[in-house]
Amino acid sequence: MLQALDFIPEPLAHEPLREQVRNFLLDRMAAYPTDVRARSWQGFDADFSRALAARGWVGLTLPKAYGGAELDAFARFVVVEELLCAGAPVAAHWIADRQSGPLILRYGSDAQKAFYLPRICQGQAFFCIGMSEPGAGSDLASVRSRAQRAGDGEGDGWRLNGQKIWTTYAQHSDYMIALVRTSGSPEDRHRGLSQLIIDLTLPGIDIRPIRDLTGSSHFAEVFFNDVHLPADALIGAEGQGWEQVTAELAFERSGPERLYSSLVLLDAWLAWLRERGKRDDAVLLGRLVAELTTLRGLSLAVTGRLAAGHSPVIEAALVKDLGTSFEQSVPLLIADAIGTDGEPPPVLLRRTLEYLCQVAPAFSLRGGTREILRGVIARGLDLR
Amino acid sequence: MSIDRFISDAFSQWLEATFDSQRVRAIEQDGADPADWQAVSDSGFADLLLAEQYGGAGANLETVGEVLQTCGACALPLPLATTMWVRAALAAEGHELLPASITLTRGQRVEKGVKCHDVAFAATAEQVLVLLDDGAWLLPVADAQGADAQRGTGLSVDLYWKTFPASALKLKQPHDWEAIGAALFAALIAGAASRVLKLSLNYAAERQQFGKPIARFQAVQQQLSVLAEEVYAVRMAAQLALRGNGLAVDPRLAALAKARASQAVSSIGAIGHMVHGAIGITEEYDLQLYTRRLHDWRLQLGSERYWQQRLGQALLDSELPVLDFMRGLTGSG
Ligand SMILES: Cc1cc2nc3c(=O)[nH]c(=O)nc-3n(C[C@H](O)[C@H](O)[C@H](O)COP(=O)(O)OP(=O)(O)OC[C@H]3O[C@@H](n4cnc5c(N)ncnc54)[C@H](O)[C@@H]3O)c2cc1C
């Protein structure tokens, strides 16, 4: 059932952490123009991620025994918020930090934890998400990629065939955590699915970047042709893939990154208005900041539930849907304001706006579409 | 600071038992009976905000906010919210407290008198705190001419005092009453909105068409999910404004709360009625008690654009980037 989301202030204790991240970013981000910062968590820069990792800001919530900072969900909220609002290029470590690390911590064997988690925390292991396939988008349970035991014994490993698509930065990642069929057929739906950790350097893997409508290639197709995987590629239990992927999606959806995709634009527009002492657009500014502050309050409340050890799947879906609707509305509303302004915008502001108007439709696709999330909420309301 | 559940639960039990929807309808049609306000006075809930040294409960604003949401969720047709605040202010200024119900509105001096437009709860309030250019004045409703003749189907009434009443009392403490009022109406909207959601969920589960409950249709489910999102947003916005101890409300947070709450009214009303079909349009069915109030409260003390403008100007003047402005508003704890 959908639980109430009551306001919780961000903990004072993380203020110094916020300051440290902010100072680091002031330095590192100075050279990044607005339209590059607008890429937000689509910007890939391995060196940047490693520099963050060197300061202990990757794998923040992972145990110290594995090289993590063992901080709570609020600490991650603070760091993520600072990174996103600065438009830092975080894509390289983003998925490992947000979901692969926590997934391995929850379901991995001791050996898997000991191998992957320290590497994640050091920025030495970048992960991508292998869920979608050409025939399996929203209907994720219909995946067809298949891994079969390579021999008769448990220790013989797996032979993998199939294809993933829309895999964000597969071309630059070290590992993919893939949802594949290990028994039965697509008609068995949720049964017979498992998750595998795939080393993307193995023979038989072909990764082809896909260009998006702005000309950049952040996602890719990944083909598996008789890829031989060791037995310990399996994470969690065989046949438990569906439960695990659901837990993974809860990690994916409950962070604050579903509010801020257009923040760089909002700040840039605000700065341009201030520069000229222009006050005609106060109504729109007020609307956007009222919506965003409210969303931030909801996101903090979800973080509070995470920190208390709950898995706020439905609440996270609610905040994500509301948040992505907001993020999508920002470029469209600002475009109208700029188109009515009377003065042409500075070139960087214009480029930022153009970019966001073009990519904004993706905000409510990635991580589960709007319609699917509303279905999750409806289930939480006992409607289905 | 957190919600005192003991108080808020006791209040909702008391309110639901005392003012059910039939009583609400009766008050709306025939006006309040003196016994109605007497019941509120006797309950002690009008003194929730009053400091303990004056015999009140000295509750925090989180708790009061929860209580106000319950008022909205029960469509309470009495001005309990504003009464709580004005009583607390009167006590702090050393005035004797009389058991009167008090509403709040903006007003204008005209010639020798005062004119107020669209006063919420005017039909049931005994006094009005009128926000005039020269301060906040407490005026007796009995001395006013209600412009009831021009009243349509709304819930609010225009009031006109031909001459400024001799008994008028000016509040001395410089509270931002407009901000306080905005935060209160946001909480009332949050409460009424949550009731619209509840009614809609129940109705969708009960009403059968095409051989199954309409809740089974995806088009209906998706709209109800949107309704839930808006209700969650409005509740959060109201909670942001009503925090801490004392009477004061941060005017920027009040602007935020009223802007967000008023903005949500249109879609909350529309989806609630969509789900209900024709029955929702009837007098007999309760939905109208809440949606009519939502539309009234949306406009009280200014609709969304008014408050968006105020908040937007505060943002512009702050010289801060958006994140820092937001963090300054919500604070840390
Ligand atoms: C920028 C970007 C990055 C991505 N990165 C990754 C990644 O790293 N890894 C990964 O695995 N995937 C990734 N994806 C894929 C993403 O998860 C899918 O796009 C998404 O799940 C939807 O699948 P689809 O695109 O096949 O659309 P479809 O499922 O074909 O849906 C098309 C439309 O039909 C609607 N629809 C479908 N089913 C229903 C239903 N039952 N009821 C109502 N409406 C329905 C959808 O809501 C949508 O509007 C990414 C996508 C984008 C845009």
Short mmCIF file of C-alpha atoms in Angstrom, two decimals, chain B residues 7 11 37 40-59 64 67 80-81 83-89 91 97-100 102:
data_model
loop_
_atom_site.label_atom_id
_atom_site.label_comp_id
_atom_site.label_asym_id
_atom_site.label_seq_id
_atom_site.Cartn_x
_atom_site.Cartn_y
_atom_site.Cartn_z
CA ILE B 7 -3.95 15.36 19.44
CA PHE B 11 -9.43 15.74 16.82
CA TRP B 37 -19.69 26.81 17.61
CA VAL B 40 -16.17 23.63 19.06
CA SER B 41 -15.50 25.94 22.02
CA ASP B 42 -16.28 23.24 24.51
CA SER B 43 -13.97 20.79 22.76
CA GLY B 44 -11.00 23.05 23.48
CA PHE B 45 -9.61 22.56 19.97
CA ALA B 46 -9.91 26.29 19.23
CA ASP B 47 -7.14 26.75 21.78
CA LEU B 48 -4.69 24.30 20.25
CA LEU B 49 -2.33 27.04 19.25
CA LEU B 50 -2.84 29.18 22.32
CA ALA B 51 0.26 29.15 24.50
CA GLU B 52 0.08 26.97 27.60
CA GLN B 53 0.53 29.99 29.87
CA TYR B 54 -2.86 31.24 28.64
CA GLY B 55 -4.54 27.90 29.14
CA GLY B 56 -4.11 26.57 25.61
CA ALA B 57 -2.43 23.43 24.33
CA GLY B 58 0.59 25.22 22.81
CA ALA B 59 0.69 22.65 20.03
CA VAL B 64 -2.06 22.16 13.93
CA VAL B 67 -5.75 19.20 12.42
CA LEU B 80 -11.71 26.98 13.22
CA ALA B 81 -8.34 27.52 11.54
CA THR B 83 -9.95 31.32 15.11
CA MET B 84 -7.01 29.36 16.53
CA TRP B 85 -4.52 31.88 15.23
CA VAL B 86 -6.41 35.01 16.19
CA ARG B 87 -7.12 33.72 19.70
CA ALA B 88 -3.46 33.00 20.22
CA ALA B 89 -2.57 36.50 19.00
CA ALA B 91 -4.02 36.36 24.25
CA LEU B 97 -10.67 35.81 25.18
CA LEU B 98 -14.32 35.53 24.21
CA PRO B 99 -15.63 32.32 22.66
CA ALA B 100 -16.28 33.86 19.25
CA ILE B 102 -13.27 34.34 13.76
#
